[in-house]
């Protein structure tokens, strides 16, 4: 990583990096709110459910554009979907080694793409359910339901992954998504 | 330090506000595009003046979103390079101060006192911070001024300020003359 994103070197050798820009953070928490609203609070038949669904689509679409033209760590180029790298990362994790990734780590990257794709599937199936052509279609309803179940599993895995990685690398990931800065212990290399 | 933190926070607020506007505008753009899309599928045509205006508004919003995104990226990049420059300057300043102190043969306690003087503390504060008598600090500062061959506090500052203002900072001419070991 370019030293330009390095904010300062503390006395204990811990380094702080500005990683997540405000747009990344806003999209992340708005999407989490949208999933919470539509999954747990709003009734599936209410018009508000539809509006929140459209908003979720707009959020993911914004993130995709930002992934193409945004800041360094927010770009897809910083965390390409790479299953081989994810496996390598898994092996390093088991050995308790490996560098700290400033953007998503290869496993986290797969999860991010997975959640965005699942949200898009949910919006697509949800939208089609409301169209005249597919109104009352059973398989579409089932697909919507299945995508939602998959999203629940994904979100649970995402939260576990964040908790585990925060413990393993001693980089507090939740505050990083709030303040935008990652503080890396001095004995860890950074990638 | 607080004075340095303030503009950083103001910068962060600016970036956050811009990001929030981008998101809001992106949501609006999406709803406009969706509206045009639905109207088209329901038999609307772009030659209808109302439809054409709506499509234009959607297009303008999308362009606005992209433009603001590029602006945000530029803004964040500028903040980052500003922070880097400031950090580099701080590092150089520390080296410079060290090299001057070396060349004046200051004792360790005189170095401490001199650094506190440069940080803007007066003699009473320094005495309190170091747990010594005010008279001791007065003697130490007098010794520092005589070693540095300056008349007093402001003259001491001016030595370092002059280094900051000179346009041949990178050449290290002055530091070499002062016998610094950088």
mmCIF file of C-alpha atoms in Angstrom:
data_model
loop_
_atom_site.group_PDB
_atom_site.id
_atom_site.type_symbol
_atom_site.label_atom_id
_atom_site.label_comp_id
_atom_site.label_asym_id
_atom_site.label_seq_id
_atom_site.Cartn_x
_atom_site.Cartn_y
_atom_site.Cartn_z
ATOM 1 C CA UNK A 1 0.000 0.000 0.000
ATOM 2 C CA UNK A 2 1.214 3.498 -0.743
ATOM 3 C CA UNK A 3 2.482 5.295 2.343
ATOM 4 C CA UNK A 4 0.138 8.120 1.375
ATOM 5 C CA UNK A 5 -2.711 6.419 3.213
ATOM 6 C CA UNK A 6 -0.631 5.961 6.331
ATOM 7 C CA UNK A 7 -1.834 8.447 8.912
ATOM 8 C CA UNK A 8 0.773 8.218 11.661
ATOM 9 C CA UNK A 9 3.062 5.917 13.556
ATOM 10 C CA UNK A 10 2.169 5.613 17.203
ATOM 11 C CA UNK A 11 4.683 5.011 19.998
ATOM 12 C CA UNK A 12 3.763 1.329 20.324
ATOM 13 C CA UNK A 13 4.487 0.895 16.606
ATOM 14 C CA UNK A 14 0.806 0.610 15.732
ATOM 15 C CA UNK A 15 0.055 2.256 12.408
ATOM 16 C CA UNK A 16 -3.209 3.853 11.415
ATOM 17 C CA UNK A 17 -4.417 3.855 7.811
ATOM 18 C CA UNK A 18 -7.331 5.726 6.308
ATOM 19 C CA UNK A 19 -9.067 2.902 4.471
ATOM 20 C CA UNK A 20 -12.825 3.276 4.018
ATOM 21 C CA UNK A 21 -14.009 6.537 2.509
ATOM 22 C CA UNK A 22 -17.338 8.022 3.681
ATOM 23 C CA UNK A 23 -19.276 6.753 0.663
ATOM 24 C CA UNK A 24 -18.219 3.146 1.339
ATOM 25 C CA UNK A 25 -19.275 3.484 4.985
ATOM 26 C CA UNK A 26 -22.614 5.113 4.168
ATOM 27 C CA UNK A 27 -23.471 2.462 1.588
ATOM 28 C CA UNK A 28 -22.469 -0.318 3.999
ATOM 29 C CA UNK A 29 -24.622 0.858 6.896
ATOM 30 C CA UNK A 30 -27.563 1.922 4.708
ATOM 31 C CA UNK A 31 -27.551 -1.517 3.076
ATOM 32 C CA UNK A 32 -27.417 -3.182 6.496
ATOM 33 C CA UNK A 33 -30.367 -1.012 7.581
ATOM 34 C CA UNK A 34 -32.306 -1.865 4.417
ATOM 35 C CA UNK A 35 -31.745 -5.605 4.972
ATOM 36 C CA UNK A 36 -32.798 -5.285 8.613
ATOM 37 C CA UNK A 37 -35.922 -3.298 7.691
ATOM 38 C CA UNK A 38 -37.066 -5.608 4.904
ATOM 39 C CA UNK A 39 -36.023 -8.833 6.585
ATOM 40 C CA UNK A 40 -37.240 -8.300 10.116
ATOM 41 C CA UNK A 41 -39.571 -5.324 10.413
ATOM 42 C CA UNK A 42 -41.574 -4.568 7.283
ATOM 43 C CA UNK A 43 -44.340 -6.819 6.060
ATOM 44 C CA UNK A 44 -43.574 -8.412 2.686
ATOM 45 C CA UNK A 45 -46.781 -7.077 1.144
ATOM 46 C CA UNK A 46 -46.406 -3.500 2.323
ATOM 47 C CA UNK A 47 -45.536 -0.829 -0.259
ATOM 48 C CA UNK A 48 -42.687 0.282 2.009
ATOM 49 C CA UNK A 49 -41.067 -3.163 1.555
ATOM 50 C CA UNK A 50 -40.977 -2.462 -2.184
ATOM 51 C CA UNK A 51 -39.488 1.011 -1.743
ATOM 52 C CA UNK A 52 -36.781 -0.244 0.631
ATOM 53 C CA UNK A 53 -36.018 -2.986 -1.903
ATOM 54 C CA UNK A 54 -35.540 -0.417 -4.670
ATOM 55 C CA UNK A 55 -33.321 1.599 -2.350
ATOM 56 C CA UNK A 56 -31.205 -1.490 -1.668
ATOM 57 C CA UNK A 57 -30.782 -1.878 -5.423
ATOM 58 C CA UNK A 58 -29.756 1.776 -5.765
ATOM 59 C CA UNK A 59 -27.253 1.323 -2.920
ATOM 60 C CA UNK A 60 -25.615 -1.689 -4.565
ATOM 61 C CA UNK A 61 -25.628 0.074 -7.942
ATOM 62 C CA UNK A 62 -23.920 3.100 -6.385
ATOM 63 C CA UNK A 63 -21.348 0.839 -4.766
ATOM 64 C CA UNK A 64 -20.657 -0.868 -8.099
ATOM 65 C CA UNK A 65 -20.012 2.468 -9.812
ATOM 66 C CA UNK A 66 -17.829 3.535 -6.855
ATOM 67 C CA UNK A 67 -16.002 0.205 -7.169
ATOM 68 C CA UNK A 68 -15.002 1.258 -10.689
ATOM 69 C CA UNK A 69 -14.120 4.935 -10.182
ATOM 70 C CA UNK A 70 -13.749 5.302 -6.394
ATOM 71 C CA UNK A 71 -10.835 5.590 -3.975
ATOM 72 C CA UNK A 72 -8.071 2.930 -3.859
ATOM 73 C CA UNK A 73 -9.340 0.492 -1.204
ATOM 74 C CA UNK A 74 -12.952 0.845 -2.420
ATOM 75 C CA UNK A 75 -12.136 -0.303 -5.956
ATOM 76 C CA UNK A 76 -12.816 -3.822 -7.170
ATOM 77 C CA UNK A 77 -9.192 -3.913 -8.305
ATOM 78 C CA UNK A 78 -8.160 -3.780 -4.622
ATOM 79 C CA UNK A 79 -10.201 -6.880 -3.788
ATOM 80 C CA UNK A 80 -10.741 -8.958 -6.958
ATOM 81 C CA UNK A 81 -12.970 -12.030 -6.604
ATOM 82 C CA UNK A 82 -10.328 -14.757 -6.461
ATOM 83 C CA UNK A 83 -11.251 -18.164 -4.947
ATOM 84 C CA UNK A 84 -7.624 -19.382 -5.165
ATOM 85 C CA UNK A 85 -6.419 -16.387 -3.149
ATOM 86 C CA UNK A 86 -9.250 -17.005 -0.674
ATOM 87 C CA UNK A 87 -8.057 -20.600 -0.173
ATOM 88 C CA UNK A 88 -4.457 -19.424 0.263
ATOM 89 C CA UNK A 89 -5.687 -16.879 2.800
ATOM 90 C CA UNK A 90 -7.593 -19.631 4.631
ATOM 91 C CA UNK A 91 -4.394 -21.703 4.858
ATOM 92 C CA UNK A 92 -2.399 -18.744 6.193
ATOM 93 C CA UNK A 93 -5.176 -18.076 8.700
ATOM 94 C CA UNK A 94 -4.978 -21.628 10.017
ATOM 95 C CA UNK A 95 -1.201 -21.181 10.499
ATOM 96 C CA UNK A 96 -1.962 -17.903 12.273
ATOM 97 C CA UNK A 97 0.156 -15.909 9.831
ATOM 98 C CA UNK A 98 -0.299 -13.678 6.868
ATOM 99 C CA UNK A 99 -0.392 -9.936 6.354
ATOM 100 C CA UNK A 100 -3.200 -7.590 7.303
ATOM 101 C CA UNK A 101 -5.178 -6.546 4.236
ATOM 102 C CA UNK A 102 -6.030 -2.869 4.087
ATOM 103 C CA UNK A 103 -9.003 -3.451 1.826
ATOM 104 C CA UNK A 104 -11.086 -6.640 2.212
ATOM 105 C CA UNK A 105 -9.068 -9.808 2.729
ATOM 106 C CA UNK A 106 -9.634 -12.364 -0.071
ATOM 107 C CA UNK A 107 -12.270 -14.256 1.947
ATOM 108 C CA UNK A 108 -14.026 -11.060 2.976
ATOM 109 C CA UNK A 109 -13.977 -9.933 -0.642
ATOM 110 C CA UNK A 110 -15.885 -13.060 -1.699
ATOM 111 C CA UNK A 111 -18.429 -12.370 1.042
ATOM 112 C CA UNK A 112 -18.895 -8.770 -0.100
ATOM 113 C CA UNK A 113 -19.562 -9.880 -3.694
ATOM 114 C CA UNK A 114 -21.836 -12.635 -2.426
ATOM 115 C CA UNK A 115 -23.970 -10.269 -0.356
ATOM 116 C CA UNK A 116 -24.256 -7.679 -3.140
ATOM 117 C CA UNK A 117 -25.207 -10.382 -5.660
ATOM 118 C CA UNK A 118 -27.756 -11.888 -3.270
ATOM 119 C CA UNK A 119 -29.346 -8.467 -2.706
ATOM 120 C CA UNK A 120 -29.581 -8.026 -6.486
ATOM 121 C CA UNK A 121 -31.269 -11.450 -6.821
ATOM 122 C CA UNK A 122 -33.710 -10.488 -4.056
ATOM 123 C CA UNK A 123 -34.555 -7.202 -5.775
ATOM 124 C CA UNK A 124 -34.939 -8.879 -9.173
ATOM 125 C CA UNK A 125 -37.208 -11.666 -7.918
ATOM 126 C CA UNK A 126 -39.124 -9.213 -5.737
ATOM 127 C CA UNK A 127 -39.645 -6.838 -8.649
ATOM 128 C CA UNK A 128 -40.803 -9.589 -11.011
ATOM 129 C CA UNK A 129 -43.276 -10.878 -8.389
ATOM 130 C CA UNK A 130 -45.040 -7.514 -8.669
ATOM 131 C CA UNK A 131 -45.255 -7.515 -12.462
ATOM 132 C CA UNK A 132 -48.418 -8.635 -14.272
ATOM 133 C CA UNK A 133 -46.625 -11.376 -16.150
ATOM 134 C CA UNK A 134 -45.303 -13.173 -13.085
ATOM 135 C CA UNK A 135 -47.985 -12.217 -10.583
ATOM 136 C CA UNK A 136 -48.719 -15.140 -8.251
ATOM 137 C CA UNK A 137 -45.915 -17.261 -9.673
ATOM 138 C CA UNK A 138 -45.001 -19.888 -7.079
ATOM 139 C CA UNK A 139 -41.419 -20.583 -8.177
ATOM 140 C CA UNK A 140 -40.594 -16.878 -8.139
ATOM 141 C CA UNK A 141 -41.870 -16.579 -4.592
ATOM 142 C CA UNK A 142 -39.783 -19.583 -3.612
ATOM 143 C CA UNK A 143 -36.717 -18.120 -5.297
ATOM 144 C CA UNK A 144 -37.239 -14.870 -3.379
ATOM 145 C CA UNK A 145 -37.592 -16.832 -0.143
ATOM 146 C CA UNK A 146 -34.504 -18.927 -0.856
ATOM 147 C CA UNK A 147 -32.417 -15.894 -1.718
ATOM 148 C CA UNK A 148 -33.511 -14.341 1.569
ATOM 149 C CA UNK A 149 -32.491 -17.451 3.527
ATOM 150 C CA UNK A 150 -29.135 -17.410 1.768
ATOM 151 C CA UNK A 151 -28.779 -13.733 2.682
ATOM 152 C CA UNK A 152 -29.430 -14.543 6.353
ATOM 153 C CA UNK A 153 -26.729 -17.232 6.284
ATOM 154 C CA UNK A 154 -24.365 -14.848 4.505
ATOM 155 C CA UNK A 155 -24.937 -12.008 6.959
ATOM 156 C CA UNK A 156 -24.391 -14.362 9.907
ATOM 157 C CA UNK A 157 -21.157 -15.639 8.312
ATOM 158 C CA UNK A 158 -20.117 -12.052 7.533
ATOM 159 C CA UNK A 159 -20.557 -11.013 11.175
ATOM 160 C CA UNK A 160 -18.706 -14.118 12.432
ATOM 161 C CA UNK A 161 -15.914 -13.485 9.916
ATOM 162 C CA UNK A 162 -15.538 -9.873 11.049
ATOM 163 C CA UNK A 163 -15.485 -10.912 14.725
ATOM 164 C CA UNK A 164 -12.975 -13.686 14.053
ATOM 165 C CA UNK A 165 -10.665 -11.566 11.921
ATOM 166 C CA UNK A 166 -10.750 -8.705 14.451
ATOM 167 C CA UNK A 167 -9.641 -11.180 17.104
ATOM 168 C CA UNK A 168 -7.042 -12.859 14.897
ATOM 169 C CA UNK A 169 -5.311 -9.784 13.438
ATOM 170 C CA UNK A 170 -6.089 -7.424 16.360
ATOM 171 C CA UNK A 171 -7.363 -4.878 13.849
ATOM 172 C CA UNK A 172 -10.738 -3.613 15.055
ATOM 173 C CA UNK A 173 -12.824 -3.972 11.901
ATOM 174 C CA UNK A 174 -16.168 -2.632 13.164
ATOM 175 C CA UNK A 175 -14.705 0.741 14.272
ATOM 176 C CA UNK A 176 -12.869 0.777 10.918
ATOM 177 C CA UNK A 177 -16.240 0.705 9.124
ATOM 178 C CA UNK A 178 -17.432 3.581 11.351
ATOM 179 C CA UNK A 179 -14.394 5.893 11.447
ATOM 180 C CA UNK A 180 -12.857 4.677 8.188
ATOM 181 C CA UNK A 181 -9.460 4.014 9.789
ATOM 182 C CA UNK A 182 -7.724 0.711 10.461
ATOM 183 C CA UNK A 183 -5.146 0.565 13.262
ATOM 184 C CA UNK A 184 -2.661 -2.221 12.599
ATOM 185 C CA UNK A 185 -0.414 -3.577 15.403
ATOM 186 C CA UNK A 186 3.278 -2.920 14.795
ATOM 187 C CA UNK A 187 4.265 -6.583 14.421
ATOM 188 C CA UNK A 188 1.937 -7.152 11.460
ATOM 189 C CA UNK A 189 2.858 -6.597 7.857
ATOM 190 C CA UNK A 190 0.369 -4.792 5.706
ATOM 191 C CA UNK A 191 -0.848 -5.626 2.222
ATOM 192 C CA UNK B 1 -2.169 19.235 18.570
ATOM 193 C CA UNK B 2 -5.809 20.220 18.925
ATOM 194 C CA UNK B 3 -5.311 23.002 16.413
ATOM 195 C CA UNK B 4 -4.062 20.391 13.934
ATOM 196 C CA UNK B 5 -6.950 18.052 14.582
ATOM 197 C CA UNK B 6 -9.602 20.623 13.889
ATOM 198 C CA UNK B 7 -9.067 21.083 10.147
ATOM 199 C CA UNK B 8 -8.782 17.323 9.764
ATOM 200 C CA UNK B 9 -12.233 16.924 11.290
ATOM 201 C CA UNK B 10 -13.584 19.708 9.110
ATOM 202 C CA UNK B 11 -12.162 17.891 6.093
ATOM 203 C CA UNK B 12 -13.777 14.669 7.174
ATOM 204 C CA UNK B 13 -17.091 16.455 7.616
ATOM 205 C CA UNK B 14 -16.804 17.876 4.125
ATOM 206 C CA UNK B 15 -16.081 14.470 2.610
ATOM 207 C CA UNK B 16 -18.931 12.902 4.566
ATOM 208 C CA UNK B 17 -21.414 15.574 3.457
ATOM 209 C CA UNK B 18 -20.375 15.112 -0.154
ATOM 210 C CA UNK B 19 -20.775 11.325 0.158
ATOM 211 C CA UNK B 20 -24.244 11.729 1.704
ATOM 212 C CA UNK B 21 -25.312 14.028 -1.151
ATOM 213 C CA UNK B 22 -23.956 11.546 -3.699
ATOM 214 C CA UNK B 23 -25.978 8.757 -2.117
ATOM 215 C CA UNK B 24 -29.160 10.825 -1.929
ATOM 216 C CA UNK B 25 -28.773 11.926 -5.527
ATOM 217 C CA UNK B 26 -28.075 8.337 -6.603
ATOM 218 C CA UNK B 27 -31.340 7.236 -4.968
ATOM 219 C CA UNK B 28 -33.234 10.033 -6.768
ATOM 220 C CA UNK B 29 -31.525 9.125 -10.046
ATOM 221 C CA UNK B 30 -32.567 5.526 -9.620
ATOM 222 C CA UNK B 31 -36.213 6.440 -9.007
ATOM 223 C CA UNK B 32 -36.270 8.768 -12.029
ATOM 224 C CA UNK B 33 -34.676 6.128 -14.258
ATOM 225 C CA UNK B 34 -37.119 3.555 -12.921
ATOM 226 C CA UNK B 35 -40.033 5.899 -13.623
ATOM 227 C CA UNK B 36 -38.909 6.518 -17.198
ATOM 228 C CA UNK B 37 -38.371 2.783 -17.661
ATOM 229 C CA UNK B 38 -41.886 1.951 -16.410
ATOM 230 C CA UNK B 39 -43.473 4.712 -18.526
ATOM 231 C CA UNK B 40 -41.683 3.354 -21.607
ATOM 232 C CA UNK B 41 -42.916 -0.175 -21.034
ATOM 233 C CA UNK B 42 -46.428 1.203 -20.621
ATOM 234 C CA UNK B 43 -46.290 2.713 -24.095
ATOM 235 C CA UNK B 44 -44.733 6.117 -23.425
ATOM 236 C CA UNK B 45 -42.566 7.664 -26.120
ATOM 237 C CA UNK B 46 -39.588 9.949 -25.862
ATOM 238 C CA UNK B 47 -41.195 12.395 -28.317
ATOM 239 C CA UNK B 48 -43.784 13.142 -25.664
ATOM 240 C CA UNK B 49 -42.499 16.374 -24.058
ATOM 241 C CA UNK B 50 -43.184 15.178 -20.511
ATOM 242 C CA UNK B 51 -41.355 11.894 -21.085
ATOM 243 C CA UNK B 52 -38.438 13.615 -22.779
ATOM 244 C CA UNK B 53 -38.045 15.993 -19.845
ATOM 245 C CA UNK B 54 -38.166 13.138 -17.380
ATOM 246 C CA UNK B 55 -35.550 11.184 -19.303
ATOM 247 C CA UNK B 56 -33.363 14.306 -19.455
ATOM 248 C CA UNK B 57 -33.704 14.805 -15.694
ATOM 249 C CA UNK B 58 -32.712 11.165 -15.102
ATOM 250 C CA UNK B 59 -29.686 11.559 -17.355
ATOM 251 C CA UNK B 60 -28.664 14.805 -15.655
ATOM 252 C CA UNK B 61 -28.929 13.190 -12.235
ATOM 253 C CA UNK B 62 -26.741 10.260 -13.298
ATOM 254 C CA UNK B 63 -24.128 12.629 -14.750
ATOM 255 C CA UNK B 64 -24.275 14.617 -11.508
ATOM 256 C CA UNK B 65 -23.698 11.501 -9.423
ATOM 257 C CA UNK B 66 -20.680 10.440 -11.495
ATOM 258 C CA UNK B 67 -19.256 13.958 -11.438
ATOM 259 C CA UNK B 68 -19.665 14.280 -7.662
ATOM 260 C CA UNK B 69 -18.036 10.861 -7.216
ATOM 261 C CA UNK B 70 -14.984 12.039 -9.144
ATOM 262 C CA UNK B 71 -14.963 15.221 -7.051
ATOM 263 C CA UNK B 72 -15.114 13.191 -3.835
ATOM 264 C CA UNK B 73 -12.216 11.037 -4.973
ATOM 265 C CA UNK B 74 -10.200 14.154 -5.815
ATOM 266 C CA UNK B 75 -11.053 15.706 -2.439
ATOM 267 C CA UNK B 76 -9.995 12.606 -0.506
ATOM 268 C CA UNK B 77 -6.784 12.369 -2.504
ATOM 269 C CA UNK B 78 -5.968 15.998 -1.696
ATOM 270 C CA UNK B 79 -6.595 15.456 2.037
ATOM 271 C CA UNK B 80 -4.346 12.400 1.955
ATOM 272 C CA UNK B 81 -1.459 14.197 0.232
ATOM 273 C CA UNK B 82 -1.868 17.150 2.606
ATOM 274 C CA UNK B 83 -1.481 14.777 5.561
ATOM 275 C CA UNK B 84 1.565 13.195 3.941
ATOM 276 C CA UNK B 85 3.207 16.566 3.345
ATOM 277 C CA UNK B 86 2.540 17.646 6.902
ATOM 278 C CA UNK B 87 4.020 14.395 8.235
ATOM 279 C CA UNK B 88 7.119 14.749 6.054
ATOM 280 C CA UNK B 89 7.570 18.336 7.232
ATOM 281 C CA UNK B 90 7.227 17.211 10.849
ATOM 282 C CA UNK B 91 9.872 14.529 10.350
ATOM 283 C CA UNK B 92 12.267 16.997 8.719
ATOM 284 C CA UNK B 93 11.647 19.533 11.462
ATOM 285 C CA UNK B 94 12.533 16.976 14.132
ATOM 286 C CA UNK B 95 15.777 16.129 12.301
ATOM 287 C CA UNK B 96 16.582 19.795 11.907
ATOM 288 C CA UNK B 97 16.017 20.522 15.603
ATOM 289 C CA UNK B 98 18.175 17.538 16.562
ATOM 290 C CA UNK B 99 21.011 18.627 14.310
ATOM 291 C CA UNK B 100 20.978 22.168 15.736
ATOM 292 C CA UNK B 101 20.903 20.871 19.309
ATOM 293 C CA UNK B 102 23.853 18.585 18.503
ATOM 294 C CA UNK B 103 25.829 21.426 17.037
ATOM 295 C CA UNK B 104 25.235 23.576 20.132
ATOM 296 C CA UNK B 105 26.448 20.758 22.433
ATOM 297 C CA UNK B 106 23.326 20.888 24.600
ATOM 298 C CA UNK B 107 23.206 18.548 27.588
ATOM 299 C CA UNK B 108 20.256 16.120 27.740
ATOM 300 C CA UNK B 109 18.347 18.301 30.223
ATOM 301 C CA UNK B 110 19.079 21.429 28.176
ATOM 302 C CA UNK B 111 17.703 19.642 25.101
ATOM 303 C CA UNK B 112 14.503 18.927 27.007
ATOM 304 C CA UNK B 113 14.169 22.514 28.111
ATOM 305 C CA UNK B 114 14.998 23.858 24.643
ATOM 306 C CA UNK B 115 12.368 21.606 23.086
ATOM 307 C CA UNK B 116 9.771 22.830 25.580
ATOM 308 C CA UNK B 117 10.746 26.428 24.823
ATOM 309 C CA UNK B 118 10.243 25.727 21.109
ATOM 310 C CA UNK B 119 6.870 24.197 21.913
ATOM 311 C CA UNK B 120 5.870 27.512 23.444
ATOM 312 C CA UNK B 121 5.940 26.817 27.193
ATOM 313 C CA UNK B 122 7.121 29.626 29.447
ATOM 314 C CA UNK B 123 9.691 29.136 32.223
ATOM 315 C CA UNK B 124 7.137 28.512 35.000
ATOM 316 C CA UNK B 125 5.385 25.825 32.930
ATOM 317 C CA UNK B 126 8.694 24.158 32.115
ATOM 318 C CA UNK B 127 9.696 24.175 35.793
ATOM 319 C CA UNK B 128 6.391 22.575 36.715
ATOM 320 C CA UNK B 129 6.601 19.983 33.912
ATOM 321 C CA UNK B 130 10.174 19.006 34.800
ATOM 322 C CA UNK B 131 9.659 19.239 38.544
ATOM 323 C CA UNK B 132 12.500 21.734 39.026
ATOM 324 C CA UNK B 133 12.753 25.233 40.447
ATOM 325 C CA UNK B 134 11.947 28.175 38.188
ATOM 326 C CA UNK B 135 15.456 29.488 38.856
ATOM 327 C CA UNK B 136 16.990 26.320 37.429
ATOM 328 C CA UNK B 137 14.986 26.657 34.239
ATOM 329 C CA UNK B 138 15.991 30.313 33.960
ATOM 330 C CA UNK B 139 19.648 29.298 34.260
ATOM 331 C CA UNK B 140 19.186 26.503 31.726
ATOM 332 C CA UNK B 141 17.475 28.743 29.161
ATOM 333 C CA UNK B 142 20.185 31.366 29.621
ATOM 334 C CA UNK B 143 22.790 28.664 28.969
ATOM 335 C CA UNK B 144 20.895 27.470 25.881
ATOM 336 C CA UNK B 145 20.655 31.011 24.476
ATOM 337 C CA UNK B 146 24.361 31.583 24.988
ATOM 338 C CA UNK B 147 25.302 28.227 23.433
ATOM 339 C CA UNK B 148 23.049 28.956 20.449
ATOM 340 C CA UNK B 149 24.414 32.476 20.328
ATOM 341 C CA UNK B 150 20.952 34.057 20.370
ATOM 342 C CA UNK B 151 19.531 36.876 22.452
ATOM 343 C CA UNK B 152 16.421 35.129 23.668
ATOM 344 C CA UNK B 153 13.323 33.126 23.023
ATOM 345 C CA UNK B 154 12.119 34.839 19.843
ATOM 346 C CA UNK B 155 15.590 34.872 18.368
ATOM 347 C CA UNK B 156 15.786 31.125 19.001
ATOM 348 C CA UNK B 157 12.503 30.635 17.156
ATOM 349 C CA UNK B 158 13.720 32.708 14.243
ATOM 350 C CA UNK B 159 16.581 30.257 13.584
ATOM 351 C CA UNK B 160 14.088 27.489 12.873
ATOM 352 C CA UNK B 161 11.582 29.721 11.100
ATOM 353 C CA UNK B 162 14.338 30.840 8.758
ATOM 354 C CA UNK B 163 14.949 27.203 7.812
ATOM 355 C CA UNK B 164 11.265 26.765 7.029
ATOM 356 C CA UNK B 165 11.145 29.850 4.816
ATOM 357 C CA UNK B 166 14.384 29.281 2.903
ATOM 358 C CA UNK B 167 13.816 27.881 -0.574
ATOM 359 C CA UNK B 168 16.960 25.754 -0.537
ATOM 360 C CA UNK B 169 15.773 23.584 2.338
ATOM 361 C CA UNK B 170 16.628 20.347 0.549
ATOM 362 C CA UNK B 171 20.284 21.312 0.025
ATOM 363 C CA UNK B 172 21.014 21.205 3.723
ATOM 364 C CA UNK B 173 23.593 23.985 3.362
ATOM 365 C CA UNK B 174 22.703 25.641 6.631
ATOM 366 C CA UNK B 175 22.602 22.358 8.504
ATOM 367 C CA UNK B 176 26.040 21.420 7.192
ATOM 368 C CA UNK B 177 27.386 24.797 8.293
ATOM 369 C CA UNK B 178 25.907 24.222 11.701
ATOM 370 C CA UNK B 179 27.796 20.933 11.803
ATOM 371 C CA UNK B 180 24.654 18.824 11.919
ATOM 372 C CA UNK B 181 24.907 15.069 11.474
ATOM 373 C CA UNK B 182 21.799 14.269 9.485
#
